[in-house]
Amino acid sequence: MNEQQRNEQAKIKTDLSTDRKSAQDKPLTEKTTEDFAHYFQTTYEPPNIRQARKRGRDKIEVHYDFHIPEKMERIGEGKKFLIRTYGCQMNEHDTEVMAGIFTEMGYEPTTETAEADIILLNTCAIRENAENKVFGELGHLKPLKLENPDLIVGVCGCMSQQESVVNKILQKHQHVDLIFGTHNIHRIPNLIEEAMYSKAQVVEVWSKEGDIIENLPKARHGKIKAWVNIMYGCDKFCTYCIVPMTRGKERSRLPEDIIQEVRHLAAQGYQEVTLLGQNVNAYGKDFDDKEYRFGDLLDDVSKIDIPRIRFTTSHPRDFDDHLIDVLAKGGNLLDHIHLPVQSGSSHILRKMNRKYTRESYLELVRKIKAAIPNVTLTTDIIVGFPNETEEQFEETMTLMKEVGFESAYTFIYSPREGTPAAAQKDDIPEDVKKARLHRLNALVNEQSKQSMASYEGKIVKVLVEGESKKDDTVLAGYTEKNKVVNFKGPKSIIGSIVEVKITDAKTWSLNGELVEQTVEVNP
Ligand code: SAM
Ligand code: SF4
């Protein structure tokens, strides 16, 4: 699946709702601006893989003491904010948190740049084209800032964790007022205050990570599906990937905090929860006082009365038998697993530092299919890793078929400064890489089309999310296996799970007819 296809899948309109998680009865560590001040600028360090690898097993502190400083509580009244999000679900969810903080400061959301008093770009650093989009957008915002000097333009997210990017912004985009990193989101009220009153560009990027701030407010996107972070960071150090540097070390939220959040969502009527992390199945590995892993968490969360539970992303390396056993129980744990393989060649996987082989991945797939016969598997694949040969690429093609992935996010390898792979000489020309991606995408499309065709005539359960963006007389939602379904029906069923008979299948979506709902009438 390429970017265009991904965009086409995001077809359903949703709205914003605020969800303030109340502060809990935990010991409060009063943090003041002075406490944080020693990290400001002076501790800014560029991402550095050697330093990152040395990250210690420092105790992870969980804070429950977030609050908006009194003087900033009503600063946003009569003003509007706009956050543009790039990249993965993690960023989307960070945007919900930032929107929650702005809402608590009295700001209202807007989608119009011309109306906004604050514009933030929540950025992604995973590939070069993601960064280019952000620099393009910064260029577009310049005239707006010149017209309205009070406008605050900010850059946050993964790009801000990179020294080269911060320097480029400071030098070439002086209309940017504020840059802050992924570990500084809870500092937004203080940073906005600085940006309002400071004449200089405000930069706050902590390379220190390790703490979890629990009671941040969230303005969730919609009232039907919700994301719940279960852990932050990544310790896997795949040689191509910038995430361990931009997101810090793996650190898990406490089970009781996650369970409380999911219960709260269930009570509010949410129908689906997606548990989020770079490697959700590494959950709990950082606990030194308990043996409680992702399988245990899923088992506990599945007991909560919420119809659908998903998770993303799982790493093949940490996918243990207990997790498979828990998933095999079914119920509200959906039988769709996104299991990024990256390559079908053991040689390339070794160079990627993925710590599994083609054979061990296939063995894992065999175990999963044996335990969950109806399972749907999807994946991520990188084409054109440095010096990938034709034969090694062919191994990816054959693996794609052998596993029978129903869909895949496919990418051309993009060198990321500071990662080991970026230092390798690469003899494969770009047009060869593009041609491989093209061939892979043709196979992905074919396999998706085939799996979609198998639904024709069948009845599926659809969580109705809203009107189709293309046609407001049509409703759209997702099946348990995450396929988009378009069908006609009353707007009153938005937010509920209904049965739809599939009438025809396209490559990336299904069309169907609502199955009449039988209403039980008491005699
Ligand atoms: N943690 C997840 C995992 O290991 O599967 C994936 C997280 S990453 C945000 C999403 C995907 O981006 C990866 O699975 C990989 O396919 C892709 N990706 C990461 N770094 C890349 C790079 N330098 N070039 C191209 N694709 C990349
Ligand atoms: Fe990146 Fe690998 Fe971590 Fe996934 S597991 S976020 S690909 S380093």
Coordinates of C-alpha atoms and ligand atoms in Angstrom, one line a residue:
M1 CA 0.0 0.0 0.0
N2 CA 1.5 3.4 -0.9
E3 CA 0.8 6.8 0.6
Q4 CA -2.0 7.6 -1.9
Q5 CA -3.8 4.4 -1.0
R6 CA -3.3 5.1 2.7
N7 CA -4.9 8.5 2.3
E8 CA -7.8 7.0 0.4
Q9 CA -8.5 4.6 3.3
A10 CA -8.9 7.6 5.7
K11 CA -12.2 8.4 4.3
I12 CA -14.5 8.9 7.3
K13 CA -15.4 12.1 8.9
T14 CA -15.1 12.3 12.7
D15 CA -15.3 15.0 15.4
L16 CA -13.4 16.2 18.4
S17 CA -14.4 15.4 22.0
T18 CA -12.6 16.3 25.2
D19 CA -11.6 13.6 27.7
R20 CA -10.0 15.0 30.9
K21 CA -8.4 12.2 32.8
S22 CA -8.8 13.2 36.4
A23 CA -5.7 13.4 38.6
Q24 CA -5.5 10.4 40.8
D25 CA -4.8 9.8 44.4
K26 CA -1.1 9.1 43.9
P27 CA 1.7 10.8 45.7
L28 CA 2.3 14.1 44.0
T29 CA 5.8 15.3 43.2
E30 CA 5.4 19.1 42.9
K31 CA 7.3 20.1 39.8
T32 CA 8.0 23.8 39.4
T33 CA 9.3 25.7 36.4
E34 CA 12.6 25.9 38.4
D35 CA 12.8 22.1 38.7
F36 CA 12.5 21.8 34.9
A37 CA 14.6 24.8 34.1
H38 CA 18.0 23.1 34.3
Y39 CA 17.0 21.0 31.3
F40 CA 16.1 24.1 29.2
Q41 CA 18.4 24.5 26.2
T42 CA 21.6 23.7 28.2
T43 CA 20.9 20.0 28.2
Y44 CA 19.9 19.9 24.5
E45 CA 21.9 17.1 23.0
P46 CA 21.6 15.9 19.4
P47 CA 20.4 12.3 18.9
N48 CA 23.3 10.0 19.1
I49 CA 23.0 6.3 18.6
R50 CA 26.1 5.5 20.8
Q51 CA 24.6 7.5 23.7
A52 CA 21.2 6.1 23.1
R53 CA 22.4 2.5 23.2
K54 CA 24.1 3.2 26.5
R55 CA 20.8 4.3 28.0
G56 CA 20.6 3.0 31.5
R57 CA 17.9 1.2 33.4
D58 CA 17.2 4.3 35.4
K59 CA 14.1 4.1 37.4
I60 CA 11.1 5.3 35.4
E61 CA 9.2 7.8 37.4
V62 CA 5.4 8.2 36.9
H63 CA 4.0 11.6 37.5
Y64 CA 0.4 12.4 38.3
D65 CA 0.9 16.1 38.9
F66 CA 0.3 17.8 35.5
H67 CA -1.5 21.1 35.9
I68 CA -1.9 24.3 33.9
P69 CA -0.1 27.1 35.7
E70 CA -2.7 29.5 37.1
K71 CA -1.6 32.5 34.9
M72 CA -2.0 30.3 31.8
E73 CA -5.4 28.8 32.6
R74 CA -7.5 31.3 30.6
I75 CA -4.8 32.6 28.3
G76 CA -6.5 31.0 25.3
E77 CA -10.0 32.4 25.7
G78 CA -11.2 33.8 22.5
K79 CA -8.2 32.3 20.6
K80 CA -7.8 29.3 18.4
F81 CA -5.2 26.6 17.8
L82 CA -4.5 24.4 14.8
I83 CA -2.2 21.3 15.0
R84 CA -1.2 19.6 11.7
T85 CA -0.1 16.0 12.3
Y86 CA 2.3 14.0 10.2
G87 CA 3.2 10.4 10.6
C88 CA 2.1 7.5 12.7
Q89 CA -0.8 6.9 15.2
M90 CA 1.6 7.8 18.0
N91 CA 1.8 11.3 16.6
E92 CA -2.0 11.4 16.1
H93 CA -2.4 10.5 19.7
D94 CA 0.2 13.1 20.9
T95 CA -1.9 15.6 18.9
E96 CA -4.9 14.6 21.0
V97 CA -3.0 15.2 24.1
M98 CA -1.7 18.6 22.9
A99 CA -5.2 19.6 21.8
G100 CA -6.4 18.6 25.3
I101 CA -3.8 20.9 26.9
F102 CA -4.8 23.8 24.6
T103 CA -8.5 23.2 25.3
E104 CA -7.8 23.4 29.1
M105 CA -6.0 26.7 28.5
G106 CA -9.2 28.0 26.9
Y107 CA -8.2 27.7 23.2
E108 CA -10.7 26.4 20.6
P109 CA -9.7 24.2 17.7
T110 CA -9.8 25.5 14.1
T111 CA -9.0 23.9 10.7
E112 CA -8.3 27.3 9.1
T113 CA -4.8 28.6 9.3
A114 CA -6.0 32.2 8.7
E115 CA -8.1 32.0 12.0
A116 CA -5.4 30.4 14.1
D117 CA -3.5 32.1 16.9
I118 CA -1.2 29.1 17.3
I119 CA -0.2 26.7 14.5
L120 CA 1.8 23.6 15.5
L121 CA 3.3 21.1 13.1
N122 CA 3.6 17.8 14.8
T123 CA 6.2 16.2 12.7
C124 CA 7.5 12.8 11.6
A125 CA 11.2 11.9 11.0
I126 CA 10.8 8.4 9.7
R127 CA 11.5 9.1 6.1
E128 CA 13.0 12.1 4.2
N129 CA 9.7 12.8 2.3
A130 CA 7.9 13.2 5.6
E131 CA 10.5 15.9 6.6
N132 CA 10.3 17.6 3.2
K133 CA 6.5 18.0 3.6
V134 CA 7.0 19.8 6.9
F135 CA 9.6 22.2 5.4
G136 CA 7.2 22.9 2.5
E137 CA 4.4 23.7 5.0
L138 CA 6.7 26.0 7.0
G139 CA 7.3 27.9 3.7
H140 CA 3.6 28.3 3.2
L141 CA 3.1 29.6 6.7
K142 CA 5.7 32.4 6.4
P143 CA 3.3 35.0 4.7
L144 CA 0.7 34.3 7.4
K145 CA 3.2 35.1 10.1
L146 CA 4.4 38.3 8.3
E147 CA 0.8 39.4 8.1
N148 CA 0.1 38.5 11.7
P149 CA 3.2 38.8 13.9
D150 CA 1.2 37.7 17.0
L151 CA 0.6 34.3 15.4
I152 CA 2.7 31.6 17.2
V153 CA 4.2 29.0 14.7
G154 CA 5.6 25.9 16.4
V155 CA 7.4 22.7 15.3
C156 CA 7.2 19.6 17.6
G157 CA 7.3 15.8 17.3
C158 CA 10.1 13.6 16.0
M159 CA 11.8 16.1 13.7
S160 CA 12.5 18.4 16.6
Q161 CA 14.6 15.7 18.3
Q162 CA 17.1 16.0 15.5
E163 CA 19.9 18.6 15.9
S164 CA 20.3 19.1 12.1
V165 CA 16.6 19.8 11.7
V166 CA 16.5 22.2 14.7
N167 CA 19.5 24.1 13.2
K168 CA 17.9 24.3 9.8
I169 CA 14.8 25.7 11.2
L170 CA 16.7 28.2 13.4
Q171 CA 18.7 29.4 10.4
K172 CA 16.2 29.2 7.5
H173 CA 12.8 29.5 9.0
Q174 CA 13.0 32.4 11.4
H175 CA 9.3 32.9 11.4
V176 CA 9.1 29.7 13.6
D177 CA 8.6 30.9 17.2
L178 CA 8.8 27.6 19.1
I179 CA 10.4 24.2 18.8
F180 CA 9.8 21.5 21.3
G181 CA 10.5 17.8 21.5
T182 CA 8.6 14.6 22.1
H183 CA 9.5 14.6 25.8
N184 CA 8.3 18.2 26.3
I185 CA 4.6 18.0 25.5
H186 CA 3.5 18.5 29.1
R187 CA 5.5 21.8 29.1
I188 CA 3.2 23.4 26.4
P189 CA 1.7 26.0 28.8
N190 CA 5.1 27.2 29.9
L191 CA 6.4 27.1 26.4
I192 CA 3.5 29.1 25.0
E193 CA 4.1 31.7 27.7
E194 CA 7.8 31.9 26.7
A195 CA 6.9 32.2 23.0
M196 CA 4.4 34.9 23.7
Y197 CA 6.8 37.1 25.6
S198 CA 10.2 36.1 24.3
K199 CA 11.8 38.0 21.4
A200 CA 14.0 35.0 20.6
Q201 CA 13.0 31.7 19.1
V202 CA 12.1 29.3 22.0
V203 CA 13.7 25.8 21.8
E204 CA 13.1 23.2 24.4
V205 CA 14.1 19.6 23.4
W206 CA 14.9 17.2 26.2
S207 CA 17.1 14.4 25.3
K208 CA 16.5 13.1 28.8
E209 CA 13.7 10.7 28.8
G210 CA 12.4 8.1 31.2
D211 CA 9.5 9.7 33.0
I212 CA 5.8 9.1 32.3
I213 CA 3.3 11.9 32.8
E214 CA -0.1 10.3 33.5
N215 CA -2.8 12.9 34.0
L216 CA -2.5 14.8 30.7
P217 CA -5.8 15.9 29.3
K218 CA -6.9 14.6 25.8
A219 CA -9.2 16.0 23.2
R220 CA -9.9 12.8 21.4
H221 CA -10.7 12.6 17.7
G222 CA -14.2 11.3 17.8
K223 CA -16.3 9.4 20.3
I224 CA -16.3 5.9 18.7
K225 CA -12.7 4.8 18.6
A226 CA -9.8 5.7 20.9
W227 CA -6.1 5.2 21.1
V228 CA -4.5 4.3 24.4
N229 CA -0.7 4.5 24.8
I230 CA 0.6 1.5 26.7
M231 CA 4.3 2.3 26.3
Y232 CA 6.6 4.9 24.9
G233 CA 10.0 4.7 23.1
C234 CA 11.9 1.9 21.5
D235 CA 15.0 -0.1 22.4
K236 CA 15.2 -2.2 19.3
F237 CA 17.7 -0.1 17.3
C238 CA 16.8 -1.4 13.8
T239 CA 19.8 0.0 11.8
Y240 CA 17.6 2.0 9.4
C241 CA 15.3 3.6 12.0
I242 CA 15.4 7.0 13.8
V243 CA 12.7 6.2 16.3
P244 CA 14.9 5.0 19.2
M245 CA 16.6 8.4 19.1
T246 CA 13.5 10.5 18.6
R247 CA 11.2 8.7 21.1
G248 CA 13.7 7.6 23.8
K249 CA 13.9 4.3 25.6
E250 CA 11.2 1.8 26.1
R251 CA 9.0 2.6 29.1
S252 CA 5.7 1.0 30.0
R253 CA 2.8 2.7 31.7
L254 CA 1.6 0.9 34.8
P255 CA -1.1 -1.7 34.1
E256 CA -3.6 0.0 36.6
D257 CA -3.3 3.3 34.7
I258 CA -4.0 1.7 31.3
I259 CA -6.9 -0.4 32.7
Q260 CA -8.4 2.7 34.3
E261 CA -8.2 4.6 31.0
V262 CA -9.8 1.8 29.0
R263 CA -12.6 1.4 31.6
H264 CA -13.2 5.1 31.5
L265 CA -13.5 4.9 27.7
A266 CA -15.9 2.0 27.9
A267 CA -18.0 3.9 30.4
Q268 CA -18.1 6.9 27.9
G269 CA -19.5 4.5 25.2
Y270 CA -16.4 4.1 23.0
Q271 CA -16.7 1.0 20.9
E272 CA -13.1 0.3 20.0
V273 CA -9.7 0.8 21.7
T274 CA -6.3 0.5 20.0
L275 CA -3.4 -0.1 22.4
L276 CA -0.4 1.9 21.1
G277 CA 3.3 1.5 21.3
Q278 CA 6.3 1.1 18.9
N279 CA 6.5 -2.5 20.0
V280 CA 3.5 -3.2 22.1
N281 CA 4.7 -6.7 22.8
A282 CA 7.8 -5.4 24.6
Y283 CA 5.3 -4.1 27.2
G284 CA 6.4 -4.7 30.7
K285 CA 10.0 -5.7 29.9
D286 CA 11.1 -2.6 31.8
F287 CA 9.3 -3.5 35.0
D288 CA 11.7 -4.7 37.6
D289 CA 9.2 -5.3 40.3
K290 CA 6.8 -7.6 38.5
E291 CA 6.5 -10.2 35.7
Y292 CA 3.6 -8.6 33.8
R293 CA 3.8 -8.6 30.0
F294 CA 1.7 -7.7 27.0
G295 CA -0.2 -11.0 27.1
D296 CA -1.2 -10.3 30.7
L297 CA -2.3 -6.8 29.9
L298 CA -4.4 -7.9 26.9
D299 CA -6.0 -10.6 29.1
D300 CA -6.9 -8.0 31.7
V301 CA -8.1 -5.4 29.2
S302 CA -10.2 -8.0 27.3
K303 CA -12.4 -8.4 30.5
I304 CA -13.5 -4.7 30.1
D305 CA -16.9 -4.3 28.5
I306 CA -15.7 -2.7 25.2
P307 CA -16.6 -4.4 21.9
R308 CA -13.3 -4.2 20.1
I309 CA -9.7 -4.2 21.2
R310 CA -6.8 -3.8 18.7
F311 CA -3.1 -3.1 19.2
T312 CA -0.3 -1.7 17.1
T313 CA 2.6 -2.3 16.4
S314 CA 3.8 -5.7 17.4
H315 CA 7.4 -6.8 16.7
P316 CA 8.0 -10.4 15.6
R317 CA 10.8 -10.7 18.1
D318 CA 8.7 -10.3 21.2
F319 CA 5.6 -12.2 20.1
D320 CA 5.6 -15.0 22.7
D321 CA 3.4 -18.1 23.1
H322 CA 1.5 -16.6 26.0
L323 CA 0.4 -13.7 23.8
I324 CA -0.7 -16.1 21.1
D325 CA -2.7 -18.1 23.7
V326 CA -4.4 -14.9 25.0
L327 CA -5.2 -13.7 21.4
A328 CA -6.7 -17.2 20.6
K329 CA -9.4 -16.6 23.3
G330 CA -10.9 -14.1 20.8
G331 CA -13.9 -12.2 22.3
N332 CA -13.2 -8.5 22.0
L333 CA -9.6 -9.2 21.0
L334 CA -9.8 -8.9 17.2
D335 CA -8.1 -11.4 14.9
H336 CA -6.2 -8.9 12.9
I337 CA -2.4 -8.7 13.6
H338 CA -0.1 -6.1 12.0
L339 CA 3.3 -7.8 12.2
P340 CA 5.9 -5.8 10.3
V341 CA 8.4 -8.2 8.6
Q342 CA 10.5 -5.5 6.7
S343 CA 12.2 -8.0 4.4
G344 CA 11.9 -11.6 3.4
S345 CA 15.7 -12.1 3.3
S346 CA 17.5 -13.4 6.4
H347 CA 20.6 -11.6 5.3
I348 CA 18.9 -8.2 5.0
L349 CA 17.1 -8.9 8.3
R350 CA 20.4 -9.4 10.0
K351 CA 21.8 -6.2 8.5
M352 CA 18.6 -4.4 9.7
N353 CA 19.2 -5.8 13.2
R354 CA 15.7 -7.2 13.3
K355 CA 16.9 -10.2 15.4
Y356 CA 14.7 -12.8 13.6
T357 CA 15.2 -14.7 10.3
R358 CA 12.8 -15.5 7.4
E359 CA 12.5 -19.0 8.8
S360 CA 11.7 -17.9 12.4
Y361 CA 9.2 -15.3 11.1
L362 CA 7.4 -18.0 9.1
E363 CA 7.5 -20.3 12.1
L364 CA 5.8 -17.5 14.2
V365 CA 3.2 -17.1 11.4
R366 CA 2.6 -20.9 11.4
K367 CA 2.0 -20.8 15.2
I368 CA -0.3 -17.8 15.0
K369 CA -2.4 -19.4 12.2
A370 CA -2.6 -22.7 14.1
A371 CA -3.9 -21.0 17.2
I372 CA -6.1 -18.4 15.4
P373 CA -7.2 -20.0 12.1
N374 CA -9.2 -17.0 10.9
V375 CA -6.4 -14.5 11.5
T376 CA -5.7 -11.7 9.1
L377 CA -2.0 -10.7 8.9
T378 CA -0.8 -7.3 7.5
T379 CA 2.8 -6.0 7.5
D380 CA 5.4 -3.3 6.8
I381 CA 8.0 -3.8 4.1
I382 CA 11.1 -1.7 3.3
V383 CA 12.4 -2.0 -0.3
G384 CA 15.9 -1.1 -1.3
F385 CA 17.8 -1.4 2.0
P386 CA 21.5 -0.6 1.1
N387 CA 22.8 -3.2 -1.4
E388 CA 19.7 -5.3 -1.4
T389 CA 20.2 -7.7 -4.3
E390 CA 17.6 -8.8 -6.8
E391 CA 17.5 -12.3 -5.2
Q392 CA 17.0 -10.8 -1.7
F393 CA 14.2 -8.6 -3.0
E394 CA 12.6 -11.7 -4.6
E395 CA 12.7 -13.4 -1.2
T396 CA 10.5 -10.5 0.0
M397 CA 8.1 -11.2 -2.8
T398 CA 7.9 -14.9 -2.1
L399 CA 7.4 -14.3 1.7
M400 CA 4.6 -11.9 0.9
K401 CA 2.9 -14.7 -1.0
E402 CA 3.8 -17.5 1.5
V403 CA 2.3 -15.6 4.5
G404 CA -0.7 -14.4 2.4
F405 CA -0.6 -10.8 3.9
E406 CA -3.9 -9.1 3.1
S407 CA -2.2 -5.7 3.0
A408 CA 1.1 -4.1 3.5
Y409 CA 2.6 -0.6 4.1
T410 CA 5.5 -0.5 1.7
F411 CA 8.4 2.0 1.7
I412 CA 11.5 2.7 -0.2
Y413 CA 14.4 2.8 2.3
S414 CA 15.2 6.3 3.3
P415 CA 18.6 7.0 4.9
R416 CA 18.2 8.7 8.3
E417 CA 21.2 10.8 9.6
G418 CA 22.7 9.2 12.7
T419 CA 21.5 5.7 12.0
P420 CA 24.1 2.9 11.2
A421 CA 22.5 2.0 7.8
A422 CA 22.9 5.6 6.6
A423 CA 26.6 5.3 6.9
Q424 CA 26.7 2.3 4.5
K425 CA 27.7 2.8 0.9
D426 CA 24.7 1.8 -1.3
D427 CA 25.2 0.5 -4.9
I428 CA 21.6 0.1 -5.8
P429 CA 20.3 3.0 -8.0
E430 CA 17.1 4.8 -7.0
D431 CA 15.3 3.8 -10.2
V432 CA 15.9 0.1 -9.4
K433 CA 14.5 0.6 -6.0
K434 CA 11.4 2.4 -7.4
A435 CA 10.9 -0.5 -9.9
R436 CA 11.0 -3.0 -7.0
L437 CA 8.5 -1.0 -5.0
H438 CA 6.3 -0.9 -8.0
R439 CA 6.4 -4.7 -8.4
L440 CA 5.8 -5.2 -4.7
N441 CA 2.9 -2.8 -4.7
A442 CA 1.3 -4.7 -7.6
L443 CA 1.6 -7.9 -5.6
V444 CA 0.2 -6.2 -2.5
N445 CA -2.8 -4.9 -4.5
E446 CA -3.4 -8.3 -6.0
Q447 CA -3.4 -10.0 -2.6
S448 CA -5.6 -7.3 -1.1
K449 CA -8.1 -7.6 -4.0
Q450 CA -8.2 -11.4 -3.6
S451 CA -8.9 -11.1 0.1
M452 CA -11.6 -8.5 -0.5
A453 CA -13.3 -10.6 -3.2
S454 CA -13.6 -13.4 -0.6
Y455 CA -16.1 -11.2 1.3
E456 CA -18.6 -11.0 -1.5
G457 CA -22.0 -12.4 -0.4
K458 CA -20.8 -12.6 3.2
I459 CA -22.2 -10.7 6.2
V460 CA -19.7 -8.8 8.2
K461 CA -19.8 -6.7 11.4
V462 CA -19.1 -3.1 10.8
L463 CA -18.4 -0.4 13.4
V464 CA -20.1 2.6 11.7
E465 CA -17.9 5.6 12.0
G466 CA -19.6 8.3 10.0
E467 CA -20.5 9.5 6.5
S468 CA -18.2 8.7 3.7
K469 CA -16.0 11.7 2.9
K470 CA -16.8 11.2 -0.8
D471 CA -20.6 10.9 -0.5
D472 CA -22.6 12.0 2.5
T473 CA -25.5 9.8 1.6
V474 CA -23.3 6.8 2.2
L475 CA -22.1 5.5 5.6
A476 CA -18.7 4.1 6.2
G477 CA -17.1 2.0 8.9
Y478 CA -14.6 -0.8 9.5
T479 CA -14.9 -4.6 9.9
E480 CA -13.2 -6.5 12.6
K481 CA -10.4 -7.1 10.2
N482 CA -10.1 -3.4 9.5
K483 CA -11.6 -3.3 6.0
V484 CA -13.5 -0.2 5.0
V485 CA -17.1 -0.9 4.2
N486 CA -19.4 1.7 2.4
F487 CA -23.2 1.2 2.6
K488 CA -26.5 3.1 2.8
G489 CA -28.3 3.4 6.2
P490 CA -29.8 5.8 8.7
K491 CA -27.4 8.3 10.4
S492 CA -28.7 7.1 13.7
I493 CA -26.5 4.0 13.5
I494 CA -23.3 6.0 13.5
G495 CA -21.3 4.8 16.5
S496 CA -22.8 1.3 16.6
I497 CA -21.8 -2.1 15.3
V498 CA -24.2 -3.4 12.6
E499 CA -24.3 -6.3 10.1
V500 CA -23.7 -5.5 6.5
K501 CA -24.0 -7.9 3.5
I502 CA -21.1 -7.4 1.1
T503 CA -22.3 -6.8 -2.4
D504 CA -19.1 -6.0 -4.2
A505 CA -15.4 -5.7 -3.4
K506 CA -12.8 -3.3 -4.6
T507 CA -9.1 -3.4 -4.0
W508 CA -9.1 -1.4 -0.8
S509 CA -12.8 -1.2 0.2
L510 CA -16.1 -3.1 0.2
N511 CA -19.6 -2.0 -0.7
G512 CA -22.6 -3.6 1.0
E513 CA -26.2 -3.4 2.2
L514 CA -27.3 -3.0 5.7
V515 CA -28.9 -6.2 7.1
E516 CA -32.2 -5.3 8.5
Q517 CA -31.9 -5.0 12.3
T518 CA -34.5 -7.2 14.1
V519 CA -36.1 -5.3 17.0
E520 CA -37.3 -7.4 19.9
V521 CA -40.7 -6.3 21.1
N522 CA -41.8 -7.5 24.5
P523 CA -45.3 -9.1 24.4
Ligands
SAM1 N1 7.9 -0.3 15.5 C1 7.4 -0.8 14.4 C2 8.1 -2.0 13.9 O1 9.2 -2.3 14.2 O2 7.5 -2.7 13.1 C3 7.3 0.2 13.2 C4 7.4 1.7 13.5 S1 7.9 2.7 12.2 C5 7.2 4.2 12.7 C6 6.8 2.3 10.8 C7 7.5 1.7 9.6 O3 8.3 2.7 9.0 C8 8.5 0.6 9.9 O4 7.9 -0.7 10.1 C9 9.3 0.5 8.7 O5 8.8 -0.3 7.7 C10 9.2 2.0 8.2 N2 10.5 2.7 8.3 C11 11.2 3.0 9.4 N3 12.4 3.6 9.1 C12 12.5 3.7 7.8 C13 13.4 4.2 6.9 N4 14.6 4.7 7.3 N5 13.2 4.1 5.6 C14 12.0 3.5 5.1 N6 11.1 3.0 5.9 C15 11.3 3.1 7.3
SF4_2 FE1 12.1 1.5 14.5 FE2 12.8 -1.0 14.7 FE3 12.0 0.4 16.9 FE4 10.2 -0.3 15.0 S1 11.4 -1.7 16.3 S2 10.4 1.7 15.9 S3 11.4 -0.1 13.1 S4 13.8 0.7 15.7

